[in-house]
Tab-separated table of C-alpha atoms and ligand atoms in Angstrom:
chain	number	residue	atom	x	y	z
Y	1	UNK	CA	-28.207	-131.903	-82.788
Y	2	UNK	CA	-29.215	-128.311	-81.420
Y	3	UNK	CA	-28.499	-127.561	-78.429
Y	4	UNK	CA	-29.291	-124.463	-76.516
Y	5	UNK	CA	-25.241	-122.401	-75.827
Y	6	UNK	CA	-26.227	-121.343	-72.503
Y	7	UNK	CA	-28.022	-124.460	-70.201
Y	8	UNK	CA	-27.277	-126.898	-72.805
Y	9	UNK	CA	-30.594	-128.198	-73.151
Y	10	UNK	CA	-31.314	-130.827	-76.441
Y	11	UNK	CA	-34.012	-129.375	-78.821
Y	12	UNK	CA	-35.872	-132.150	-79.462
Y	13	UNK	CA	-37.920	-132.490	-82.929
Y	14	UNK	CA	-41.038	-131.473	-81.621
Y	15	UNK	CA	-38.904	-128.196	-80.143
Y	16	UNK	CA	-37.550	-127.576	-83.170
Y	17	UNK	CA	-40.629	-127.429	-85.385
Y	18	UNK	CA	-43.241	-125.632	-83.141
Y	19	UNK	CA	-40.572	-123.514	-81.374
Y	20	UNK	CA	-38.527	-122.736	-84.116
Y	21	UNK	CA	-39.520	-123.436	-87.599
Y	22	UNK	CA	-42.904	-121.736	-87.285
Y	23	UNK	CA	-41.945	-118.596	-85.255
Y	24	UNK	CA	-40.333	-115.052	-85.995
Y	25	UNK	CA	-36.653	-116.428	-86.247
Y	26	UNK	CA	-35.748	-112.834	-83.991
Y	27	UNK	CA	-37.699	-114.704	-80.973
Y	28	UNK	CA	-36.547	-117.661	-80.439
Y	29	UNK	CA	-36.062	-118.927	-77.073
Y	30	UNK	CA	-34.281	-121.444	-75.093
Y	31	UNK	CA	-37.460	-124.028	-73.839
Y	32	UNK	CA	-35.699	-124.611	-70.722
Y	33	UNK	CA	-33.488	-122.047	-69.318
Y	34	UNK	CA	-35.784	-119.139	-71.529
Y	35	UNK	CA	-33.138	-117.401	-72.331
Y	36	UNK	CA	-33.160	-115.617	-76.161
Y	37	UNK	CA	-30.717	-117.788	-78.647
Y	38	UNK	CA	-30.084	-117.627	-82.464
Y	39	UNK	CA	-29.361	-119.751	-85.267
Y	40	UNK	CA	-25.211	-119.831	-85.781
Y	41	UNK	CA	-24.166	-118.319	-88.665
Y	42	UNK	CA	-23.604	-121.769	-89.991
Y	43	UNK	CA	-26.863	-122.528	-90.246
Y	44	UNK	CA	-28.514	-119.242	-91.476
Y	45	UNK	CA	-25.966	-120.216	-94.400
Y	46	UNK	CA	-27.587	-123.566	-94.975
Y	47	UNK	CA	-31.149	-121.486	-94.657
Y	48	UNK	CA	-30.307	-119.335	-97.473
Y	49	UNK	CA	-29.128	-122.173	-99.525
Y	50	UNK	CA	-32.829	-124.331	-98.853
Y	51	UNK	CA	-34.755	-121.278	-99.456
Y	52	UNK	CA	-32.882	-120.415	-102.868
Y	53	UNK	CA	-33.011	-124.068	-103.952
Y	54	UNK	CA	-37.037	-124.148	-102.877
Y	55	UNK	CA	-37.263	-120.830	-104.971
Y	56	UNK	CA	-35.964	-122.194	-107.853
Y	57	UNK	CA	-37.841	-125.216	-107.735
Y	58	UNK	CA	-41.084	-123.430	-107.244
Y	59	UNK	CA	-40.459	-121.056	-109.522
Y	60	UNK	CA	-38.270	-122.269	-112.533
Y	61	UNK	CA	-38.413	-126.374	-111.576
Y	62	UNK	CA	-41.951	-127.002	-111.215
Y	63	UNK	CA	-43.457	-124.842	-113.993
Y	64	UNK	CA	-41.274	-126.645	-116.556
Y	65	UNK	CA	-42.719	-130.142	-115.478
Y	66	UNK	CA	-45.595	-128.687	-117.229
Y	67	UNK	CA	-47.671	-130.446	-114.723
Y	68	UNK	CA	-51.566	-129.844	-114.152
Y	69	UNK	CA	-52.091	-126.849	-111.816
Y	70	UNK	CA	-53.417	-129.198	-108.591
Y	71	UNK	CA	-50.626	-131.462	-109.201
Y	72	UNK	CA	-47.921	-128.033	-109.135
Y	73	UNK	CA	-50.023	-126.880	-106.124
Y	74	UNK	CA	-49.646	-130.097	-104.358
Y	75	UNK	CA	-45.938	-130.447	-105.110
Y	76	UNK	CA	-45.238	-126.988	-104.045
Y	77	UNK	CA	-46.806	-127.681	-100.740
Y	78	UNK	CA	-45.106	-130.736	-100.361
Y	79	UNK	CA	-41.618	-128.936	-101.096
Y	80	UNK	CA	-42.402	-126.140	-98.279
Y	81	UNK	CA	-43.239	-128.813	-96.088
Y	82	UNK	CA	-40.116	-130.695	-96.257
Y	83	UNK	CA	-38.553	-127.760	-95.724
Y	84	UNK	CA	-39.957	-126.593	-92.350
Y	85	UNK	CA	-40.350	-129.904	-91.237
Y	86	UNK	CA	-36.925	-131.705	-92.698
Y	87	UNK	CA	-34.610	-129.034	-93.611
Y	88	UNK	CA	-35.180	-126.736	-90.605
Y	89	UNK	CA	-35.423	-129.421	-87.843
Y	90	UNK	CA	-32.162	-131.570	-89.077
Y	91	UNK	CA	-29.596	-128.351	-90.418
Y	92	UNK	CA	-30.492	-125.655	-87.538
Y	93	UNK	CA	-27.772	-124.946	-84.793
Y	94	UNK	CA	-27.891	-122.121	-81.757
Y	95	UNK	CA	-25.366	-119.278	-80.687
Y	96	UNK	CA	-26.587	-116.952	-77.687
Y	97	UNK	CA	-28.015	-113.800	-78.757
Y	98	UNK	CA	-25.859	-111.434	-80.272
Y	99	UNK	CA	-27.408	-108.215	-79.653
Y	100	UNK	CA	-25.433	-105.960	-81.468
Y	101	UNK	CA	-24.286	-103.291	-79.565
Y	102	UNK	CA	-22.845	-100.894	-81.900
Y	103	UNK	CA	-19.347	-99.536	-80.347
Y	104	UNK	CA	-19.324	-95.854	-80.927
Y	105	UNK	CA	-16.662	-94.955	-83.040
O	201	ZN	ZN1	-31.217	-123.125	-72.366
């Protein structure tokens, strides 16, 4: 379950997808308390995993189905789908903003 670090506030699903899986990841914001929060380190791990795993699908998995081209087309949508809509949604987690103030030095 996400929940926002500072008010506490439960993303719900709909949160999740519209505020989070389809926006620049360096803006996301709380829906409640509107304060700027990121993804924990945690899951931007579990984001690199899903992206590499979609990539390899897409790229390497799909093409040696030799499937006809609608039928690759339509399963590559489907894959990016379940990603933004499945992956994202159940695997993402929130840390306040780190805005990395570099100490001099
Ligand atoms: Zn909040």
């Amino acid at each position: 379950m996400a929940k926002c670090p500072i008010c506490g506030h439960k993303w719900t699903y709909r949160q999740k997808v519209l505020g989070y899986a389809l926006k620049p990841r360096t803006r996301t914001k709380c829906p409640d308390c509107k304060s700027y929060i990121e993804p924990s380190t945690a899951s931007i791990i579990v984001d690199y995993v899903a992206v590499l795993s979609l990539a390899l699908l897409v790229f390497i998995g799909i093409p040696l189905m030799q499937l006809p081209m609608g039928t690759s087309v339509m399963l590559t949508g489907a894959l990016i789908l379940v990603y933004i809509l499945g992956v994202i949604p159940l695997t993402v987690r929130f840390k306040q903003y780190d805005y990395k103030i570099k100490t001099p030095g």
